[in-house]
Amino acid sequence: MQTPRTAALLGASGYTGADLLRLGVRHPGLKFVALTANTHAGKPMASVYPHLAGAGLPDLVANEDVDFSGIDVVFCGLPHGTSQNLVARIIEHNPALRVIDMGADFRFRDPADYGPVYGDAHVAPDLQARAAYGLTEYNRDAIREAQIIACPGCYPTATLLALLPLVQAGAISTDDMIIDAKSGVSGAGRAPKQATLMAEAGESVAPYSVGVHRHAPEIEQEIGLAAGKKVAVNFTPHLIPMSRGELITAHVRLDKAENADAVRAVLREAYADEPFIRVAEKGVIPSTGHVRGSNYCVINVFDDRIPGRVIVIATIDNLVKGSAGQAIQNFNVAFGFPEATAIEALPLFP
Amino acid sequence: MQTPRTAALLGASGYTGADLLRLGVRHPGLKFVALTANTHAGKPMASVYPHLAGAGLPDLVANEDVDFSGIDVVFCGLPHGTSQNLVARIIEHNPALRVIDMGADFRFRDPADYGPVYGDAHVAPDLQARAAYGLTEYNRDAIREAQIIACPGCYPTATLLALLPLVQAGAISTDDMIIDAKSGVSGAGRAPKQATLMAEAGESVAPYSVGVHRHAPEIEQEIGLAAGKKVAVNFTPHLIPMSRGELITAHVRLDKAENADAVRAVLREAYADEPFIRVAEKGVIPSTGHVRGSNYCVINVFDDRIPGRVIVIATIDNLVKGSAGQAIQNFNVAFGFPEATAIEALPLFP
Amino acid sequence: MQTPRTAALLGASGYTGADLLRLGVRHPGLKFVALTANTHAGKPMASVYPHLAGAGLPDLVANEDVDFSGIDVVFCGLPHGTSQNLVARIIEHNPALRVIDMGADFRFRDPADYGPVYGDAHVAPDLQARAAYGLTEYNRDAIREAQIIACPGCYPTATLLALLPLVQAGAISTDDMIIDAKSGVSGAGRAPKQATLMAEAGESVAPYSVGVHRHAPEIEQEIGLAAGKKVAVNFTPHLIPMSRGELITAHVRLDKAENADAVRAVLREAYADEPFIRVAEKGVIPSTGHVRGSNYCVINVFDDRIPGRVIVIATIDNLVKGSAGQAIQNFNVAFGFPEATAIEALPLFP
Amino acid sequence: MQTPRTAALLGASGYTGADLLRLGVRHPGLKFVALTANTHAGKPMASVYPHLAGAGLPDLVANEDVDFSGIDVVFCGLPHGTSQNLVARIIEHNPALRVIDMGADFRFRDPADYGPVYGDAHVAPDLQARAAYGLTEYNRDAIREAQIIACPGCYPTATLLALLPLVQAGAISTDDMIIDAKSGVSGAGRAPKQATLMAEAGESVAPYSVGVHRHAPEIEQEIGLAAGKKVAVNFTPHLIPMSRGELITAHVRLDKAENADAVRAVLREAYADEPFIRVAEKGVIPSTGHVRGSNYCVINVFDDRIPGRVIVIATIDNLVKGSAGQAIQNFNVAFGFPEATAIEALPLFP
C-alpha cells in the first residue's frame, strides 16, 4: 500500500462533508490534516457531528487558515459558487495539488453554461479545462489525469448510470425522457429550513423545483453528449420522508431495443465488470433500502402498458454514490488505489 | 334534518372501514346498527381499533349474522371478489336497500372487464346495470339514483380529478399519459405483510406493481370514456414511508391548451363550484400534507422543460377522498343530505 | 345556539395557532376576525398554511394593527414572555375582553415563580390574579369566571391528567415520581432548527432538556398544590420521530392503593363523567395513535416488577388536548357552549 | 492474518442474521460456507435480502442439510427455544466447533431460570456449563475459552454497559432502578405482525410488554451478580417509529457517588481502554443517531431534579452492538482476531 495522501476537506459541516469523513477515515491511503467549516471554526468535529467522536480528526478551522502547501488532495463540500474562487487560489498556491469537488462549480463542460443555471457567471472559467466530469464509470481516463474532478450531482449520477448506456447503444430515444425522481431530505442539506423540518417533511410527499431544478441541465449535458445532439428532459424531483436515498423512475421511449428485456440486456453488458453497479434480476424492483449507506447503484427495467415505452428504475444513496462515496471512488482512481477502497461496505438494511 | 338512516358496514376491520366509522359516527343522518369482520366476530370494535373506543358502536359480527331487513344502506369495505356475491344476496333479501361499495367489484362499467383484471370472472354481472361509478364530482345524477355506488379506487380518484376535465376539454392529449403515483402504506391494508413492515417500508421508497397495477385499467376506462376512444396509460405507483396520503404526478402532452396557465384555467373553471376540489395558486406545489385526514383534493399544473408538455399534480388522502370520505360524500348525494355533512373537517397539519 | 363570539388569534403562524384555526373555523360560536403573525403580516393565511386554504380566514396582520374594541376573545399562541405585555395592553383597551393563552406567561399561580424558570421577571404580575390555570377537567369553575385562561403546557396536561387524581386520593406517593416523556417534533415549533430537521430527528430518539425542562416546575406546582406540600419530580422528555403526539410513562410509588388495579379504579371513578378522558381496559397499552388529531386523553396503569410501584401511562395529541383543543374546550366552558363543540372529532388512525 | 475460519449461519433470514452477513462478509478471517433458513431453503440469499446481492454468499439451505464437520464456528440467529436442541446435536457431531448464539437460549447462567421466563424448560441444561455470557467488555476471558458464547439481548447490552460499572463501584444503588427503554421496530423481527406495520408503528409511540419483558430477568441476573444480591428492576420498553437503534434512560439512585459528574467519572475510568464504548462529554445527550449501523455504545449521565438521583442514558444500534456486531466482536475475541475487525465502521449519520 502506498504512503497515505494528505487531505483537506473544505466544508466539513455539511452532510456530504461528514459522510466523506465517515468513509475516508477508514481509508488506509487517506489522512485528513485539515477540516474547514467557517461558522464552526475552532470547534472539535465531534461537537458538530457527535457520530464522528473518537475518529481522531483535527479540529475545524476557517478556509483561510489552511496551509495547502503540504496537501495532496482537497475535497470540497462547499455551496455552489464558493469553490470556483477558492480552488483558483489554492491551485495557485500549490499547483501540484488535486481537487475533488462534490459541489456544482465545475460540472458544466462549457463554463458559459454555468451562469444561466446557477445565477452568477463562472469566476474561474480557465480552470474548467483542467476539470473532468467525475461520473466514475464513464470517465476513468479523464479522472486519472485531471487536476479537478467535478463529481456529478446526486440526481445526475442515478439518472446517467441508468440511461447513458441505453442512449449510447441507441436502445432508447432521447425524445420525451420523463425522469420522475424521489429523494430523502438529506439532499437538502443541514442548514435549517422550514421545508425539511420533520413536522413538515414527515408523513408527506411533495414535488419541488418542478421544471426548474438545476440538475436537469446537467443531465441534458451528458445525455446530449452521448446522443450527439441537444436534448431536453423532464426532471421532476419529489421530497420523500426519509433521510437518505434516491430513486429515479425514468419513463422512456424505445428506439432500437424492442422491450424491457432487451434494454436490461444492454445494461447488463455495459456493467458486467463494474463493482458498484448492479442490474437486478428481471422482476426485482429497486428500492432505496437496497443501497442505503453504500456506494452501490441498483437498476432494473420494466415494460410499460403503453406500447413502445419502458420504465427504467435506478437507486443510489444520495450521500454516498451520489456524493461522498463517488468522491472517494474518484480519489481511488485518481491516485491509483484499488477502486473499492473504503467504500466496499454492503448496504445497511433495515 | 331527516331521520337517521340505518347502516351496516361490512368489513369493519380494514383501514377504510375504520375510517368510515371515524367520520360516519359524527354524521347526524347515519346510525350504524351492524358492523362485520369475520375474523373478529364477537369482539367490541374498540378491541380492534382502540381509537374508536367510546364511539358507541355495536360489537363486530359475522357477515351472515346481520339482519339486513331494517337497513337502509350497506357500506362495503371488503376485499375484491367478496362483495359481488354478498351484495347479490343482500339485495335479494332487501330490495330497497342501497349499497355503497368501497371495493373494486362494481367499478368496471362492463362486467366482462372485471375478470381479466381481478383474476376471476364477475359473479353478479346482472347487478352491474344497477351500479353507478362513484366519482362524485362527475356522476352525481347517477349516484342519486343507483342502487349500488361503486366508489373509485384511490389512485383513479386522484388521477381522474386531475385529468378528466382536461381530457373533456381537449386541453391535453390522451397519448403518452405518464402517471407516476406515490402512496402511503395504509393503502396496502392492515393484514400483516413483510413489504409494509416499518423496518421495510420506512426510510425507503420503491415502485411496486410496475406496469401491472389494477388501477390502470380503471383509469383507462374513465379517460377513454371521456375521450371517446380506447386509451392506454402508464401508471407507476411508489410506496412512500408515510401512513396516509397519495400524490400523482401526471406527465402529459398538451393538445388545445398552450401551456400550464391555460391548463390550470380549465381546471379552475371545471371546479369553480366544487366544495372539495382546490386548484392551487400558480406556483404552489401540492403536498399530501395539504389534505391529510380530509376529503379535499388539491391540484396544480406546471410547465415542463420539454416543449408541448405539462406536469399535473394532484393529492388526496387515500383513505378519505380516496375511499371512506368519498363513500360518505356519495351517501350524502344518494340520500339527500348536504354534500359536506360529516366530511367538512379541515386537513390535519402537521 | 348563541351569536358567534368574535375572536382574534395572536401568533397564527405557529403550529398551535394553525391547529386552533383548523378546529375553530368549524365552531358555530366562533368567528375569527383578526389573525396576527408579525413576520408574515400582509399575507393570506393560505400562503403560510396551505391546508387552511378556502377556510375563509382574514389575512394576517401585525399585533399592533388589530382593533381589539369589538373582540370578545383573544387566543394567544405567542412565544413566552410576549403575551404578558401584550395582554396588559389589550385588556386596558377593552376590559370586557377575555384571553385564552396557549403560551406559558400566566401558568404560574405566583408570578414570582415565572422569572426563575423563564429567565425574565413577569412583567404583568398584577394580572395573574385574574388568571385561571386552564386544565379544564380540574378547574372549570375558575375557567368560567377568569378573564385570562392560562392553558397548561402539553406535558403538564398529560402528566397531571394521569397523576392528579391519584395524588388527591393519596393512592400514590409524591416521592420519587419519575416522568419519562416522549413527544413528536411539532412541540418544538415551526421555526427552523437543526435538531428538528427530518434528517436529524428522523430515525432517531434522543432525550432533551434533561433535568432542566420548563414544564417540570409547572408539574410540581400542580402536584404540590394537590399534595399540600412542595414536591420535586424527575421529568425527562425525549424527541420521537413523529410529528404529533405525546406519551408520558410515570414510574411512581404506591401509597394507599395496593396495586395497578386499585390505581386504575381511582382513575376510573375520577373520570367517569369526563367526555375526553378515557381510562383504558386493563392490559390495553395507550399509544399516541389512539388520540392523534383529537382532544382525547387515554390513560392506563400497570404493575411494576419492583414491589410497591406502578407505571401510569397517558397519551394526548400535544397540539390538541395539549394546546389548541384544550383552548377551545376552555372557550366552550368560559362562554357557555357545550364543552365538546368543535373538538368532538374522533382520532385519526392510521 | 490467520486462515479464514469457516462459518455457518443458522437463521439467515432474520434481521440479525442478515446484519451478521453484512458485516461478516467483509471480515478477512471469516468465510460463510452454509446459510440456513428453513422456510426459504433453496433460494439465493439475494432473493430474501436484495441488499446482499453480489456478496458471494451460498444459497440458503435447511438446518438439517448442513454438513457441520468442516465448520469452525456456527452463528445462531434462531428464535428462542430452537438453538438448545440444535446446538446439542451440532456439538455432538463436531465437538471442536464453537457456537456464537445471538438468541436467548444460553443467556441464563442457571438453566433453571430459563423456563420461567421463556415458557418451556431448558432442553440442554448440561451445555450451559460450556457457555459464556457474551457481554464482551465484561467477559473476555470466558469468551476466549467457552464453546458456546451467548450474546446478550439488545436491551441488556445497553443497560448493562451503562450500569454495571456503577454497580460494581457502588456508585449507585440497586434499589429502584427504573430503566425506561426505547427501540426501533427491527428488534421485533421480520415476521409480519400487525403491531410493526408502518401504518401502525409509524407516527406513534407506545410502551409494550410493560412489566413482563423477557430482558428484565436477564438484566437482573447480571446486575445481581455484580451487586452480590438479588435485585428487581423496572424495565419498560417503548416501540419507536424508526428501524434501528435503541436508547435506555436509566433513572437511578446515587449511593457512593455524589452526583452526575462523579458517576460519569466512574464510567470514564471503566471504559478508558474500550474501543467501542464512548462516555460523552458533559452535557452531550446521546441519540441513536450517534451509533446507527455501528458497534459503538455512547453513554452519558445527568443530574436529576430529585436530590440523590441521576439519569444515565445509553444508546446502541440494536442489530449491531445489540446483536450481530457484538457476535462478531465475540468471534474476534474467541478466535484471536483484532477485536474491531469487520466492525470498525463509523456510525451512519444522517
Tab-separated table of N, CA and C in Angstrom, chain B residues 113-184:
chain	number	residue	atom	x	y	z
B	113	ASP	N	-65.042	-6.744	-18.208
B	113	ASP	CA	-63.697	-6.193	-17.979
B	113	ASP	C	-63.136	-6.586	-16.614
B	114	TYR	N	-64.011	-7.040	-15.739
B	114	TYR	CA	-63.572	-7.328	-14.376
B	114	TYR	C	-62.608	-8.512	-14.283
B	115	GLY	N	-62.996	-9.611	-14.913
B	115	GLY	CA	-62.226	-10.847	-14.818
B	115	GLY	C	-60.765	-10.721	-15.212
B	116	PRO	N	-60.485	-10.173	-16.369
B	116	PRO	CA	-59.085	-10.095	-16.794
B	116	PRO	C	-58.211	-9.314	-15.803
B	117	VAL	N	-58.807	-8.380	-15.098
B	117	VAL	CA	-58.012	-7.559	-14.182
B	117	VAL	C	-57.908	-8.194	-12.801
B	118	TYR	N	-59.017	-8.749	-12.302
B	118	TYR	CA	-59.017	-9.254	-10.930
B	118	TYR	C	-58.896	-10.766	-10.831
B	119	GLY	N	-58.810	-11.423	-11.968
B	119	GLY	CA	-58.440	-12.838	-11.925
B	119	GLY	C	-59.604	-13.811	-11.994
B	120	ASP	N	-60.754	-13.431	-11.457
B	120	ASP	CA	-61.925	-14.294	-11.523
B	120	ASP	C	-63.049	-13.532	-12.224
B	121	ALA	N	-63.894	-14.285	-12.903
B	121	ALA	CA	-64.997	-13.631	-13.602
B	121	ALA	C	-65.958	-12.983	-12.598
B	122	HIS	N	-66.609	-11.927	-13.021
B	122	HIS	CA	-67.626	-11.243	-12.232
B	122	HIS	C	-68.743	-12.250	-11.927
B	123	VAL	N	-69.150	-12.354	-10.644
B	123	VAL	CA	-70.183	-13.351	-10.322
B	123	VAL	C	-71.585	-12.760	-10.236
B	124	ALA	N	-71.703	-11.457	-10.389
B	124	ALA	CA	-73.033	-10.850	-10.348
B	124	ALA	C	-73.155	-9.828	-11.478
B	125	PRO	N	-72.907	-10.276	-12.716
B	125	PRO	CA	-72.873	-9.308	-13.822
B	125	PRO	C	-74.194	-8.581	-14.023
B	126	ASP	N	-75.302	-9.230	-13.668
B	126	ASP	CA	-76.599	-8.574	-13.861
B	126	ASP	C	-76.748	-7.339	-12.991
B	127	LEU	N	-76.078	-7.353	-11.853
B	127	LEU	CA	-76.197	-6.219	-10.948
B	127	LEU	C	-75.471	-4.979	-11.474
B	128	GLN	N	-74.517	-5.180	-12.362
B	128	GLN	CA	-73.709	-4.050	-12.810
B	128	GLN	C	-74.589	-2.927	-13.375
B	129	ALA	N	-75.707	-3.301	-13.982
B	129	ALA	CA	-76.596	-2.277	-14.560
B	129	ALA	C	-77.195	-1.361	-13.498
B	130	ARG	N	-77.209	-1.848	-12.248
B	130	ARG	CA	-77.757	-1.007	-11.163
B	130	ARG	C	-76.678	-0.169	-10.478
B	131	ALA	N	-75.446	-0.274	-10.978
B	131	ALA	CA	-74.333	0.399	-10.298
B	131	ALA	C	-73.932	1.695	-10.993
B	132	ALA	N	-73.552	2.674	-10.182
B	132	ALA	CA	-73.000	3.916	-10.714
B	132	ALA	C	-71.540	4.021	-10.279
B	133	TYR	N	-70.690	4.542	-11.169
B	133	TYR	CA	-69.289	4.773	-10.805
B	133	TYR	C	-69.261	6.005	-9.908
B	134	GLY	N	-68.759	5.816	-8.687
B	134	GLY	CA	-68.955	6.849	-7.666
B	134	GLY	C	-67.915	7.938	-7.566
B	135	LEU	N	-67.442	8.428	-8.686
B	135	LEU	CA	-66.565	9.600	-8.637
B	135	LEU	C	-67.486	10.806	-8.518
B	136	THR	N	-67.730	11.225	-7.291
B	136	THR	CA	-68.837	12.132	-7.003
B	136	THR	C	-68.941	13.302	-7.966
B	137	GLU	N	-67.862	14.011	-8.152
B	137	GLU	CA	-67.899	15.252	-8.925
B	137	GLU	C	-68.337	15.030	-10.375
B	138	TYR	N	-68.223	13.812	-10.860
B	138	TYR	CA	-68.531	13.558	-12.263
B	138	TYR	C	-69.786	12.742	-12.483
B	139	ASN	N	-70.439	12.343	-11.418
B	139	ASN	CA	-71.503	11.365	-11.621
B	139	ASN	C	-72.660	11.530	-10.648
B	140	ARG	N	-72.925	12.774	-10.244
B	140	ARG	CA	-73.932	12.969	-9.203
B	140	ARG	C	-75.317	12.445	-9.588
B	141	ASP	N	-75.720	12.653	-10.828
B	141	ASP	CA	-77.068	12.223	-11.207
B	141	ASP	C	-77.219	10.715	-11.070
B	142	ALA	N	-76.238	9.995	-11.566
B	142	ALA	CA	-76.316	8.532	-11.488
B	142	ALA	C	-76.228	8.061	-10.045
B	143	ILE	N	-75.388	8.711	-9.266
B	143	ILE	CA	-75.229	8.317	-7.861
B	143	ILE	C	-76.544	8.503	-7.105
B	144	ARG	N	-77.238	9.562	-7.443
B	144	ARG	CA	-78.510	9.852	-6.776
B	144	ARG	C	-79.515	8.724	-6.983
B	145	GLU	N	-79.448	8.074	-8.131
B	145	GLU	CA	-80.451	7.065	-8.486
B	145	GLU	C	-80.016	5.622	-8.277
B	146	ALA	N	-78.717	5.373	-8.334
B	146	ALA	CA	-78.254	3.984	-8.398
B	146	ALA	C	-78.485	3.221	-7.102
B	147	GLN	N	-78.709	1.916	-7.236
B	147	GLN	CA	-78.819	1.100	-6.035
B	147	GLN	C	-77.430	0.775	-5.475
B	148	ILE	N	-76.497	0.609	-6.395
B	148	ILE	CA	-75.119	0.316	-5.978
B	148	ILE	C	-74.223	1.467	-6.415
B	149	ILE	N	-73.434	1.964	-5.489
B	149	ILE	CA	-72.482	3.023	-5.836
B	149	ILE	C	-71.092	2.444	-5.664
B	150	ALA	N	-70.372	2.373	-6.771
B	150	ALA	CA	-69.032	1.784	-6.755
B	150	ALA	C	-68.013	2.904	-6.624
B	151	CYS	N	-67.542	3.133	-5.422
B	151	CYS	CA	-66.560	4.199	-5.213
B	151	CYS	C	-65.282	3.852	-5.963
B	152	PRO	N	-64.670	4.823	-6.615
B	152	PRO	CA	-63.459	4.557	-7.391
B	152	PRO	C	-62.300	4.145	-6.490
B	153	GLY	N	-61.286	3.538	-7.081
B	153	GLY	CA	-60.046	3.284	-6.376
B	153	GLY	C	-59.396	4.599	-5.979
B	154	CYS	N	-58.483	4.536	-5.019
B	154	CYS	CA	-57.858	5.776	-4.541
B	154	CYS	C	-57.047	6.441	-5.645
B	155	TYR	N	-56.233	5.667	-6.365
B	155	TYR	CA	-55.433	6.270	-7.436
B	155	TYR	C	-56.310	6.812	-8.554
B	156	PRO	N	-57.320	6.057	-9.021
B	156	PRO	CA	-58.206	6.627	-10.041
B	156	PRO	C	-58.855	7.936	-9.563
B	157	THR	N	-59.234	7.994	-8.283
B	157	THR	CA	-59.850	9.231	-7.802
B	157	THR	C	-58.931	10.426	-8.035
B	158	ALA	N	-57.687	10.328	-7.565
B	158	ALA	CA	-56.767	11.462	-7.718
B	158	ALA	C	-56.460	11.734	-9.182
B	159	THR	N	-56.243	10.681	-9.933
B	159	THR	CA	-55.862	10.836	-11.335
B	159	THR	C	-56.993	11.437	-12.155
B	160	LEU	N	-58.187	10.912	-11.945
B	160	LEU	CA	-59.321	11.384	-12.756
B	160	LEU	C	-59.713	12.803	-12.381
B	161	LEU	N	-59.663	13.138	-11.100
B	161	LEU	CA	-59.977	14.517	-10.727
B	161	LEU	C	-58.994	15.476	-11.403
B	162	ALA	N	-57.752	15.037	-11.559
B	162	ALA	CA	-56.753	15.903	-12.199
B	162	ALA	C	-56.922	15.965	-13.713
B	163	LEU	N	-57.230	14.836	-14.326
B	163	LEU	CA	-57.148	14.773	-15.794
B	163	LEU	C	-58.470	14.794	-16.536
B	164	LEU	N	-59.551	14.335	-15.902
B	164	LEU	CA	-60.816	14.250	-16.647
B	164	LEU	C	-61.254	15.579	-17.269
B	165	PRO	N	-61.245	16.667	-16.519
B	165	PRO	CA	-61.706	17.913	-17.157
B	165	PRO	C	-60.800	18.337	-18.308
B	166	LEU	N	-59.548	17.956	-18.237
B	166	LEU	CA	-58.611	18.339	-19.294
B	166	LEU	C	-58.842	17.509	-20.549
B	167	VAL	N	-59.176	16.250	-20.345
B	167	VAL	CA	-59.493	15.395	-21.490
B	167	VAL	C	-60.818	15.830	-22.105
B	168	GLN	N	-61.790	16.096	-21.226
B	168	GLN	CA	-63.098	16.520	-21.728
B	168	GLN	C	-62.994	17.803	-22.548
B	169	ALA	N	-62.114	18.704	-22.119
B	169	ALA	CA	-61.958	19.977	-22.833
B	169	ALA	C	-61.003	19.868	-24.005
B	170	GLY	N	-60.379	18.709	-24.175
B	170	GLY	CA	-59.385	18.590	-25.235
B	170	GLY	C	-58.111	19.372	-24.955
B	171	ALA	N	-57.928	19.776	-23.713
B	171	ALA	CA	-56.742	20.583	-23.374
B	171	ALA	C	-55.459	19.781	-23.495
B	172	ILE	N	-55.539	18.504	-23.176
B	172	ILE	CA	-54.357	17.646	-23.267
B	172	ILE	C	-54.649	16.445	-24.155
B	173	SER	N	-53.581	15.827	-24.591
B	173	SER	CA	-53.690	14.635	-25.425
B	173	SER	C	-53.851	13.402	-24.541
B	174	THR	N	-54.484	12.375	-25.050
B	174	THR	CA	-54.549	11.128	-24.288
B	174	THR	C	-53.441	10.162	-24.703
B	175	ASP	N	-52.559	10.603	-25.580
B	175	ASP	CA	-51.392	9.771	-25.915
B	175	ASP	C	-50.313	9.981	-24.861
B	176	ASP	N	-49.595	8.914	-24.562
B	176	ASP	CA	-48.424	9.034	-23.691
B	176	ASP	C	-48.691	9.690	-22.348
B	177	MET	N	-49.792	9.332	-21.720
B	177	MET	CA	-50.044	9.863	-20.371
B	177	MET	C	-49.222	9.040	-19.383
B	178	ILE	N	-48.316	9.714	-18.701
B	178	ILE	CA	-47.456	9.044	-17.722
B	178	ILE	C	-47.941	9.465	-16.345
B	179	ILE	N	-48.446	8.520	-15.574
B	179	ILE	CA	-48.955	8.847	-14.242
B	179	ILE	C	-48.054	8.182	-13.203
B	180	ASP	N	-47.162	8.994	-12.656
B	180	ASP	CA	-46.219	8.489	-11.659
B	180	ASP	C	-46.841	8.794	-10.295
B	181	ALA	N	-47.216	7.730	-9.566
B	181	ALA	CA	-48.015	7.916	-8.354
B	181	ALA	C	-47.237	7.535	-7.109
B	182	LYS	N	-47.590	8.158	-6.004
B	182	LYS	CA	-46.927	7.904	-4.724
B	182	LYS	C	-48.000	7.730	-3.654
B	183	SER	N	-47.845	6.710	-2.812
B	183	SER	CA	-48.862	6.485	-1.787
B	183	SER	C	-48.243	6.052	-0.479
B	184	GLY	N	-48.889	6.422	0.617
B	184	GLY	CA	-48.530	5.912	1.928
B	184	GLY	C	-48.935	4.458	2.066
